[in-house]
Short mmCIF file of C-alpha atoms in Angstrom, two decimals:
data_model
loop_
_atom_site.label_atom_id
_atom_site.label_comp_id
_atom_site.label_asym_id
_atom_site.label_seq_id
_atom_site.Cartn_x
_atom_site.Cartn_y
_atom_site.Cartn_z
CA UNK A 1 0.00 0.00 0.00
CA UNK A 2 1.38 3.37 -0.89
CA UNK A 3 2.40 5.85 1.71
CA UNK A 4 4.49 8.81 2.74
CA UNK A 5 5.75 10.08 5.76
CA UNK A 6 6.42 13.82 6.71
CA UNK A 7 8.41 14.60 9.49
CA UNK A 8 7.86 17.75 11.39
CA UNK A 9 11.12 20.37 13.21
CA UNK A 10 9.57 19.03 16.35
CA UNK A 11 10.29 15.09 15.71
CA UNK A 12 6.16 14.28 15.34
CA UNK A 13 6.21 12.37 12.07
CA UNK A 14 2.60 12.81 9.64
CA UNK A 15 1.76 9.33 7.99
CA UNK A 16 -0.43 9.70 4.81
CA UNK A 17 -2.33 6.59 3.12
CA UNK A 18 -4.24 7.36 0.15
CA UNK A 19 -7.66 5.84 0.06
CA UNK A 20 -10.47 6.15 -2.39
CA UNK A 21 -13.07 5.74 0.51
CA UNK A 22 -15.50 8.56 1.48
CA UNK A 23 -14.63 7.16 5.29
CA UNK A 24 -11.47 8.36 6.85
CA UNK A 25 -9.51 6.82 9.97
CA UNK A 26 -6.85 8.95 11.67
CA UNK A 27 -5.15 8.09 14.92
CA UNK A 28 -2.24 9.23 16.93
CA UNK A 29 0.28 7.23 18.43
CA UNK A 30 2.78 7.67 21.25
CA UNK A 31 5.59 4.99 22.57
CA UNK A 32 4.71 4.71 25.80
CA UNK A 33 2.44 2.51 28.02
CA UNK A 34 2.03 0.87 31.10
CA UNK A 35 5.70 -0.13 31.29
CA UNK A 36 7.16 3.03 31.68
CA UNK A 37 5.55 3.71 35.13
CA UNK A 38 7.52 4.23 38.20
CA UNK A 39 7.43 2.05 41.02
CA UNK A 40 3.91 2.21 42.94
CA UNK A 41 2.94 4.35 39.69
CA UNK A 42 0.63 1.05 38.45
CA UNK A 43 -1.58 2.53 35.76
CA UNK A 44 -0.78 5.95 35.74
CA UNK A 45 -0.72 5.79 31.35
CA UNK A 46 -3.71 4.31 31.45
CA UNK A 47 -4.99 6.95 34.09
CA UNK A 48 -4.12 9.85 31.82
CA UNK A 49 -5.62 7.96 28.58
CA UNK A 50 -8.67 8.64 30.08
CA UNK A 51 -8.16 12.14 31.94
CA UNK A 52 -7.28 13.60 27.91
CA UNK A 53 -10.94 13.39 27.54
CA UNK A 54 -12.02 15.68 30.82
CA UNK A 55 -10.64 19.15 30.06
CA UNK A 56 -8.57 20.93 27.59
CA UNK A 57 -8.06 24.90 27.61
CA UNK A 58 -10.24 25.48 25.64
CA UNK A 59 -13.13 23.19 25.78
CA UNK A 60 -14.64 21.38 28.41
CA UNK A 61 -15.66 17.43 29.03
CA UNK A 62 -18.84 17.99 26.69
CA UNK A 63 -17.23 19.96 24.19
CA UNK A 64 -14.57 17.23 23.84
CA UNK A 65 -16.84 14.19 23.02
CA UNK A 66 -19.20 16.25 21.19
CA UNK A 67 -16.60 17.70 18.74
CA UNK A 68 -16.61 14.24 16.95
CA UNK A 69 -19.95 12.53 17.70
CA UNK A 70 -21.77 15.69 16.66
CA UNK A 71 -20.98 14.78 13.15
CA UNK A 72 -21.67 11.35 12.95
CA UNK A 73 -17.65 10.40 13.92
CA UNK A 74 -16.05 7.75 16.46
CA UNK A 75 -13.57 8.41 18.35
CA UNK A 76 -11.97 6.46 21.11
CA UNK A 77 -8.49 5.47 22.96
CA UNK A 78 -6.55 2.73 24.47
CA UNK A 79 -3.72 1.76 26.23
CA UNK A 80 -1.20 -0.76 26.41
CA UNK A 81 1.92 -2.06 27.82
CA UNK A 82 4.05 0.27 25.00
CA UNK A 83 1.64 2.07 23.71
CA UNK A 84 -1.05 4.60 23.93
CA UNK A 85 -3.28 5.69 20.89
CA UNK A 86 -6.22 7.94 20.00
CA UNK A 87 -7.80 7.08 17.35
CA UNK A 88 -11.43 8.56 15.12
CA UNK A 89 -13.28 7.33 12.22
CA UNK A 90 -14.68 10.00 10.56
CA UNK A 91 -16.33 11.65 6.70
CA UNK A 92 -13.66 12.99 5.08
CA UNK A 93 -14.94 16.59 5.34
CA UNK A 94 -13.72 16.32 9.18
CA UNK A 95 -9.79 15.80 8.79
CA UNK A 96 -9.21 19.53 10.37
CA UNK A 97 -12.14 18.86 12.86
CA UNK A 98 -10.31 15.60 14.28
CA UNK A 99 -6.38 16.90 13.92
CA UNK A 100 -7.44 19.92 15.99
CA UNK A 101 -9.19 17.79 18.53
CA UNK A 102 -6.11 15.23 18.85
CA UNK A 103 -3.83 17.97 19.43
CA UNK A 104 -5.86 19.41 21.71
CA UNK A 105 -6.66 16.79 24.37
CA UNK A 106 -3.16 15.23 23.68
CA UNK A 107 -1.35 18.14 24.41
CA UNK A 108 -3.38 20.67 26.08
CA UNK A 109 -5.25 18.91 28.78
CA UNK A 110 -5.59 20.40 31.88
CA UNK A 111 -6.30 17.70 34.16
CA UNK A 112 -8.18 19.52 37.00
CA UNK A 113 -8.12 17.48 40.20
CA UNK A 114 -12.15 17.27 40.13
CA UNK A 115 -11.92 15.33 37.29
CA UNK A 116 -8.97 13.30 38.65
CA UNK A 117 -11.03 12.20 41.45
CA UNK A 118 -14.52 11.22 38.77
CA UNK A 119 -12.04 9.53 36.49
CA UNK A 120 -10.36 7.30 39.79
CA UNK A 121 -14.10 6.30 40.52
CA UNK A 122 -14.25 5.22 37.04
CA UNK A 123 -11.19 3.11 36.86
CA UNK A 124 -11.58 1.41 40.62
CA UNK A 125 -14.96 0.49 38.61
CA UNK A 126 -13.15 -0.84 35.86
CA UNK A 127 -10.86 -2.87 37.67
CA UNK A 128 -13.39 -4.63 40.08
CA UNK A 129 -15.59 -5.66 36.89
CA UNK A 130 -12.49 -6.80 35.43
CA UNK A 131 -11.56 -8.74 38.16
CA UNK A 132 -15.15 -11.13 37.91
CA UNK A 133 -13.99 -11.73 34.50
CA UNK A 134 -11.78 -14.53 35.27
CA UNK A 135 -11.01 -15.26 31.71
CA UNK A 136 -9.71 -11.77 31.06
CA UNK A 137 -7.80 -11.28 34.46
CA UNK A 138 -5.87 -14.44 34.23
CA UNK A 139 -3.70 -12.89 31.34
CA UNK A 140 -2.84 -9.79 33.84
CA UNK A 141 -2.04 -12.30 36.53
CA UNK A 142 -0.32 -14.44 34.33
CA UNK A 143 1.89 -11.81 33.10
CA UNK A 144 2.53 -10.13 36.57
CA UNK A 145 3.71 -13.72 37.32
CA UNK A 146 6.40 -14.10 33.85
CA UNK A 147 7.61 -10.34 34.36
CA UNK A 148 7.38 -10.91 37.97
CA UNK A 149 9.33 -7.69 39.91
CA UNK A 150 9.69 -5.54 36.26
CA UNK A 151 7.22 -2.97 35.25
CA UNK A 152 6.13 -5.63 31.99
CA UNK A 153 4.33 -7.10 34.48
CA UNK A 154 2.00 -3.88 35.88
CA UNK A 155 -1.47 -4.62 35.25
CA UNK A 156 -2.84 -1.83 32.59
CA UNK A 157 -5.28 -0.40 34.47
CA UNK A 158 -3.13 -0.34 38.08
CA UNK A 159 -4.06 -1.76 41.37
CA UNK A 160 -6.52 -0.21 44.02
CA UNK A 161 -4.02 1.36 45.99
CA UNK A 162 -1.96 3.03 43.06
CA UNK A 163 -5.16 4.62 41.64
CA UNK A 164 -6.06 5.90 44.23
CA UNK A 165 -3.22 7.81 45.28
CA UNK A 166 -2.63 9.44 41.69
CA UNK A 167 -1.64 13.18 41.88
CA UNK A 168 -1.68 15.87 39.61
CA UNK A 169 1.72 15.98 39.41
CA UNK A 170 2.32 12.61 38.71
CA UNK A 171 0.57 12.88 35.57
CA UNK A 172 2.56 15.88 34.74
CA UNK A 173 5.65 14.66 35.44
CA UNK A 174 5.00 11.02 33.50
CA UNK A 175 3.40 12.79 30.52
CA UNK A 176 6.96 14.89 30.09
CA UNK A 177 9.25 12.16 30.52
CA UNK A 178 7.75 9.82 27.96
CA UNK A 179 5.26 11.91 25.34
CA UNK A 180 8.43 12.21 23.13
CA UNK A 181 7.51 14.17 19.77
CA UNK A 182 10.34 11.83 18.16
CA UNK A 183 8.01 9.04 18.83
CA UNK A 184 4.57 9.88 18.16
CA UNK A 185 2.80 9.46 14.85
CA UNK A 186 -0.13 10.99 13.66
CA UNK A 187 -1.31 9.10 10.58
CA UNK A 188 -4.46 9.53 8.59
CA UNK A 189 -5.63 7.06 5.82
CA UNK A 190 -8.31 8.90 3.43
CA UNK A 191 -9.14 10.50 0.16
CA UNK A 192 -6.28 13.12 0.37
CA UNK A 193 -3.33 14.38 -1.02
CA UNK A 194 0.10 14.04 0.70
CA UNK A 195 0.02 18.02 0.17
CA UNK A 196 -3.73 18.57 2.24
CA UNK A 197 -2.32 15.73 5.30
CA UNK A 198 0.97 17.30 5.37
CA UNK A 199 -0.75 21.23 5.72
CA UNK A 200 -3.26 20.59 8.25
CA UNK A 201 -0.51 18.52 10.18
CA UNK A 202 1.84 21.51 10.29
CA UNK A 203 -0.90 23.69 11.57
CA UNK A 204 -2.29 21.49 13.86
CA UNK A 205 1.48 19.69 15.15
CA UNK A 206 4.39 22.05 14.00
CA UNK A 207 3.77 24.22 17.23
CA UNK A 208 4.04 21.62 19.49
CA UNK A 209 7.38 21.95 22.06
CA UNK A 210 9.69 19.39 21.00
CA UNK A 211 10.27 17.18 23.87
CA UNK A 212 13.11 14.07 23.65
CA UNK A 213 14.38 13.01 26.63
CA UNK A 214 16.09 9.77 26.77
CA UNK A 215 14.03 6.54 27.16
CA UNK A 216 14.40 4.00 29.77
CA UNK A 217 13.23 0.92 29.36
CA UNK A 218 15.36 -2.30 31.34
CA UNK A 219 14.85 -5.74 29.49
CA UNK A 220 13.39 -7.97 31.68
CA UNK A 221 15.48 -11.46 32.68
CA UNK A 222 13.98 -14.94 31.81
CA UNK A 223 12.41 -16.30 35.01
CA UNK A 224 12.40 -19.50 35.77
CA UNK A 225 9.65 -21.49 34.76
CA UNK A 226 6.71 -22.38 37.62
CA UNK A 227 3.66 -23.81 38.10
CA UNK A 228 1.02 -21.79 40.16
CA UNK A 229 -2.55 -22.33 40.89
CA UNK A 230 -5.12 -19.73 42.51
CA UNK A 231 -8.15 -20.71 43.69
CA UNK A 232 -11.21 -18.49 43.50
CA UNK A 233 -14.64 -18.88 43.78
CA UNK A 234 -15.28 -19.32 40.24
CA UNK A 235 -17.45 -22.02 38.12
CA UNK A 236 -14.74 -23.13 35.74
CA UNK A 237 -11.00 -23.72 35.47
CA UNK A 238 -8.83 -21.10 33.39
CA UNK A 239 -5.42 -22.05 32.33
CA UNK A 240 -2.76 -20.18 30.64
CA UNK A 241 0.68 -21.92 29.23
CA UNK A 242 3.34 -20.00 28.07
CA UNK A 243 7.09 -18.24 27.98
CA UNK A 244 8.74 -15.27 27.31
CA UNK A 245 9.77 -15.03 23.67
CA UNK A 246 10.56 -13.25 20.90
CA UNK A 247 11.03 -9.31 20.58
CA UNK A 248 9.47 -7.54 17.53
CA UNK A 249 12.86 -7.30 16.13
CA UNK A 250 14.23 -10.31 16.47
CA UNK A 251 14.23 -12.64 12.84
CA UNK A 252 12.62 -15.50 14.50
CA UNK A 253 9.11 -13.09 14.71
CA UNK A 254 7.68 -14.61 11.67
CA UNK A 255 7.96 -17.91 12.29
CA UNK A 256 6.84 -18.14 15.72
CA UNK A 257 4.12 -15.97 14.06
CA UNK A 258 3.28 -18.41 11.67
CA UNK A 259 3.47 -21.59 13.90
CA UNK A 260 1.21 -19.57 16.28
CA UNK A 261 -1.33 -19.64 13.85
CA UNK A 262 -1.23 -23.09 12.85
CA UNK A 263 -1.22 -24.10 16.19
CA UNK A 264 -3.80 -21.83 18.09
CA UNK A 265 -4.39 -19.30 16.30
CA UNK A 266 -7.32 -17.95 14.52
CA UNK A 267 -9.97 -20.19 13.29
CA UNK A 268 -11.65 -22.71 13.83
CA UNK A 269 -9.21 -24.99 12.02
CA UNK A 270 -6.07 -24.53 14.38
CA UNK A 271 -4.65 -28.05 16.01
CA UNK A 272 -5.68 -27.05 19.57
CA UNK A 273 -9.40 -26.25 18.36
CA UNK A 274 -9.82 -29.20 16.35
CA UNK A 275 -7.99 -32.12 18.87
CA UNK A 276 -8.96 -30.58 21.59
CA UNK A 277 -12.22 -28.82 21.69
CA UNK A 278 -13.42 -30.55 18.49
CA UNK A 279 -12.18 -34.27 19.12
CA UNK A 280 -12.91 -34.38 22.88
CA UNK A 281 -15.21 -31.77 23.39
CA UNK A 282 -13.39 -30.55 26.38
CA UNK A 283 -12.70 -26.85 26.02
CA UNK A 284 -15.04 -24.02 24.83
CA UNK A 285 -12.40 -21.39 24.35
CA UNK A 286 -8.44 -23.06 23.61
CA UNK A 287 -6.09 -20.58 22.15
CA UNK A 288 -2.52 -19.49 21.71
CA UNK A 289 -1.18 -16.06 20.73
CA UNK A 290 1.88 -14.68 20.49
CA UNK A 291 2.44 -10.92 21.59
CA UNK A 292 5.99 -9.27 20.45
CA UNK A 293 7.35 -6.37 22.25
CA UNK A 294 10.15 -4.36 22.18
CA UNK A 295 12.74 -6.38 24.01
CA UNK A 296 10.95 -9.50 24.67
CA UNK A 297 7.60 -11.43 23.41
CA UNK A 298 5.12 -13.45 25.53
CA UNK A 299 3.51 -17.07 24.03
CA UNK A 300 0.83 -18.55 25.31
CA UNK A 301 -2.13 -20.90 24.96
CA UNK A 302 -5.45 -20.34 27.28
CA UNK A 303 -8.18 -22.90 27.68
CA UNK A 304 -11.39 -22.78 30.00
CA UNK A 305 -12.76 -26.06 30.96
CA UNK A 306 -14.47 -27.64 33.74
CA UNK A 307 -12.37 -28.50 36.76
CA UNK A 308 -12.39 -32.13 36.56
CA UNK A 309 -11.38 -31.47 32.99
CA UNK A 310 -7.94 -29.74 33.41
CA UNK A 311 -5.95 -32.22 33.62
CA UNK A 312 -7.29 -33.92 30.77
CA UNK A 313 -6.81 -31.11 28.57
CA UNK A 314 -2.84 -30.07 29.85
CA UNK A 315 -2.02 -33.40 28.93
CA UNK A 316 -3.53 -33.27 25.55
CA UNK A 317 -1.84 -29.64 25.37
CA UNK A 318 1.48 -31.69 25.83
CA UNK A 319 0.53 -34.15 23.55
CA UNK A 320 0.37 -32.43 20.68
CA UNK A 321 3.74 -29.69 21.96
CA UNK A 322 5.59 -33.57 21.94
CA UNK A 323 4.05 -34.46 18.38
CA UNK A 324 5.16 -31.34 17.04
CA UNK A 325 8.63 -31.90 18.11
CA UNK A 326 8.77 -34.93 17.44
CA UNK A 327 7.06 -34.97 14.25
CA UNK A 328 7.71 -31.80 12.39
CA UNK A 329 5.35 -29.80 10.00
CA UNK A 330 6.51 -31.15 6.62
CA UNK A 331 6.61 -28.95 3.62
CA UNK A 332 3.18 -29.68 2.08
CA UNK A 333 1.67 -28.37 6.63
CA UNK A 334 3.91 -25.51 5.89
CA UNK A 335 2.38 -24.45 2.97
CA UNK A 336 -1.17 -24.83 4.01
CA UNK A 337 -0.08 -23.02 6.91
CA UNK A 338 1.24 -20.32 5.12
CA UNK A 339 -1.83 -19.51 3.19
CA UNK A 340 -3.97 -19.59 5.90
CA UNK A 341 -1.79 -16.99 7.78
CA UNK A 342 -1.58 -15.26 4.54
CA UNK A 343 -5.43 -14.85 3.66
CA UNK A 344 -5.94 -14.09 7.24
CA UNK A 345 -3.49 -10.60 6.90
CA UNK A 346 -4.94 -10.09 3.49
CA UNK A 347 -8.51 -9.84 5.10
CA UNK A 348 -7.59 -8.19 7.88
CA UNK A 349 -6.54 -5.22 5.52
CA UNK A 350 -10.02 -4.41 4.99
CA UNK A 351 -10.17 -3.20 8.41
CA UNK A 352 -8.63 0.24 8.00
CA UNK A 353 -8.51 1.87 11.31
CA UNK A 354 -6.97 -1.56 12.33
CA UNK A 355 -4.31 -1.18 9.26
CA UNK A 356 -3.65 2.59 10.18
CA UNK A 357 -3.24 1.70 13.60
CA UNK A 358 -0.45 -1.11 12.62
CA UNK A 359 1.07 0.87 9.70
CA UNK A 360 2.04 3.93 12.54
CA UNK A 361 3.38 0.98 15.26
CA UNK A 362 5.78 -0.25 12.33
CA UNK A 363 6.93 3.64 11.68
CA UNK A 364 7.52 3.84 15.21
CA UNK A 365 9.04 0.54 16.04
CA UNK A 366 11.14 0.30 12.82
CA UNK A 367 11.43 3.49 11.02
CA UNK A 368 9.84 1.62 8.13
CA UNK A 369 6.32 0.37 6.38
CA UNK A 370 6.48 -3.25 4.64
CA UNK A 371 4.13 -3.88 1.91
CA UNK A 372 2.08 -6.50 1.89
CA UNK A 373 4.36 -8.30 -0.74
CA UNK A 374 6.98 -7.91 1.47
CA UNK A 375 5.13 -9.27 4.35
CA UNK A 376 3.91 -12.21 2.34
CA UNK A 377 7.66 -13.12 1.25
CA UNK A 378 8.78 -13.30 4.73
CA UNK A 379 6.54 -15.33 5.57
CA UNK A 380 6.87 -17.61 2.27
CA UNK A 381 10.49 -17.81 3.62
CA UNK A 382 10.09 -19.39 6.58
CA UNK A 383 11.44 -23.22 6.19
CA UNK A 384 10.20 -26.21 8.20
CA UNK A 385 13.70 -26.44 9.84
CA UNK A 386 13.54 -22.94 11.05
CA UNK A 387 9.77 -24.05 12.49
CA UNK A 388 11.19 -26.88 14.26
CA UNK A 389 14.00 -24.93 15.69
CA UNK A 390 11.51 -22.53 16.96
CA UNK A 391 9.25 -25.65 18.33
CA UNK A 392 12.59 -26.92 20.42
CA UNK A 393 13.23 -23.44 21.93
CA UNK A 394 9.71 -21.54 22.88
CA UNK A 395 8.04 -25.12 23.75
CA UNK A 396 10.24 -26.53 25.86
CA UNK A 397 8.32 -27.99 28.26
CA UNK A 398 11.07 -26.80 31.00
CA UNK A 399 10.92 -23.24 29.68
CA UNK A 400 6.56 -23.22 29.57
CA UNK A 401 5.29 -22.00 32.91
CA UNK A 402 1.60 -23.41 33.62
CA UNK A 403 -1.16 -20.33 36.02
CA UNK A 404 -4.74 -21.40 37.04
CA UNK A 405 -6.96 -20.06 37.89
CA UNK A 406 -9.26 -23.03 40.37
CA UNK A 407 -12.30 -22.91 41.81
CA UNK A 408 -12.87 -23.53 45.32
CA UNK A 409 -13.42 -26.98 46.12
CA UNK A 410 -17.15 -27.35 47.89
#
């Protein structure tokens, strides 16, 4: 897919994707998330996510979710561990509209401490219905437990206690350490010219304060691998396998990509779906996924079953982790793997505010855009040796560490 990039005095770089569409999807990205936090700081980038929304200086809460909806546009945020993003889908008459309105709450919030105190509510909210989801709060635990005692392993939203004693100035102070203008992307895909993106990002961006202090981010160290169980009162088991892995730079990426797929990923037709929910009926929900981040990567595969079924399905889990090794995907598996993984990113191309999204992470992360030719010959690349090499070294079964989640015995 064609697309240019224009990079402003202050660092923020402009991303412009042509599209023929009478929709347009903008969004702006900045490299930081949850792991950036200071100790006790648990969910402070999350915290401020949502206070961008409260009060700018120049328009209040209403104003600020009206300036969007009131025109028929979407607009809405998120958070994660290295990452925080805005993002609107809008008619194309409203570029200027949504531009102004990013740079606005993104760098001209205000952050009153009334609103500090509603938003707190909110979150404390958020995190107690997350917490009666167990399927959803087993990957936070899971993760505190692999990045145990490094800020990878901070929940997203914070704990109870951290919330709670947010100040003002700790938002200040965490929004000028890590909102670097070298590392935030505003990209817009729509039916524009480079010339119309690139003037309404200068008059919306090129005023912004450059800001670049250095980054700090520690790698975290490869834990040894254990087996823990919680028990809560819950109907049904939750499980969650899984390692550290491979960063997003690291060559490796693609395969384990690829093998995640064929193994658990989407569909219906992945090996852990069909042998295990399909031939024995015991799992609703089995699935891997593999997440890369900047100096690491986290594999895993989550099943819910009944209790009485767990062991049933880790051992069937192992089963087919011990036929893969010892059996490896021969080049005809390969290739059927390969264009399944292939259609999938093909598809997934029609999703443009998804695509957007993904094209400004790669401008950020590598200072580069792959077409999707180039994608598809990595992946055509990827040999069965290379896929049984990555088998031996991410499922070891010493390396895999094994989290419950069990509910209380009656």
């Amino acid at each position: 897919m064609e697309y240019n990039v224009h990079t402003l005095p202050n660092g923020i770089r402009l991303l412009h994707v042509p599209s023929a569409s009478a929709i347009s999807h903008a969004c702006i990205i900045i490299n930081t998330g949850s792991r950036d936090e200071a100790e006790h700081k648990a969910g402070l980038a999350h915290f401020i996510e949502h206070l961008i929304f409260k009060r700018t200086e120049k328009r209040s809460t209403n104003q600020i979710l009206n300036r969007l909806e009131s025109v028929g546009a979407d607009l809405n945020a998120y958070t994660t561990k290295e990452y925080t993003c805005v993002h609107a889908s809008f008619l194309n008459p409203y570029l200027d509209r949504t531009l102004d309105l990013f740079n606005d709450i993104i760098f001209h919030s205000t952050f009153p401490e009334e609103e500090m105190d509603k938003e707190k509510s909110v979150i404390l909210d958020e995190i107690a219905s997350y917490l009666d989801q167990p399927e959803e709060a087993i990957n936070d635990d899971f993760e505190d437990m692999l990045f145990a005692g490094h800020p990878l392993g901070n929940n997203i939203l914070g704990t109870t206690d951290s919330v709670q004693n947010f100040t003002r100035e700790d938002v200040i102070a965490f929004r000028k350490a890590n909102y670097r203008t070298n590392e935030i992307v505003v990209a817009v895909i729509g039916n524009y010219s480079l010339n119309n993106v690139v003037k309404k990002g200068i008059k919306h961006f090129a005023d912004v304060e450059e800001n670049t202090p250095a980054k700090h981010r520690a790698k975290p160290v490869l834990l040894k691998s254990v087996t823990t169980t919680i028990y809560k009162p819950i109907m049904q088991a939750h499980c969650i396998v899984g390692t550290q892995t491979y960063s997003t730079y690291q060559d490796r990426k693609v395969g384990l990509m690829l093998l995640n797929n064929y193994f658990g990923g989407n569909g219906m037709s992945s090996v852990l779906n069909l042998q295990i929910r399909e031939k024995y009926g015991i799992a609703y929900t089995i699935e891997s996924n593999f997440s890369p981040l900047s100096d690491t990567g986290i594999f895993s595969i989550y099943f819910g079953t009944d209790k009485e079924k767990q062991e049933k399905a880790l051992a069937l889990i192992f089963k087919e982790i011990k036929k893969l090794k010892e059996k490896p995907l021969n080049d005809l598996q390969l290739q059927k793997a390969k264009n399944k993984f292939i259609g999938q990113i093909a598809l997934g191309e029609e999703n443009r505010i998804g695509l957007i999204i993904s094209m400004a992470k790669s401008l950020i992360d590598h200072d580069k855009i792959d077409s999707l030719e180039t994608v598809f010959e990595k992946i055509n690349t990827v040999n069965t040796r290379q896929i049984a090499e990555i088998v031996d070294e991410v499922l070891d079964i010493e390396r895999l560490n094994i989290f419950t989640f069990s509910p209380i015995a009656e």
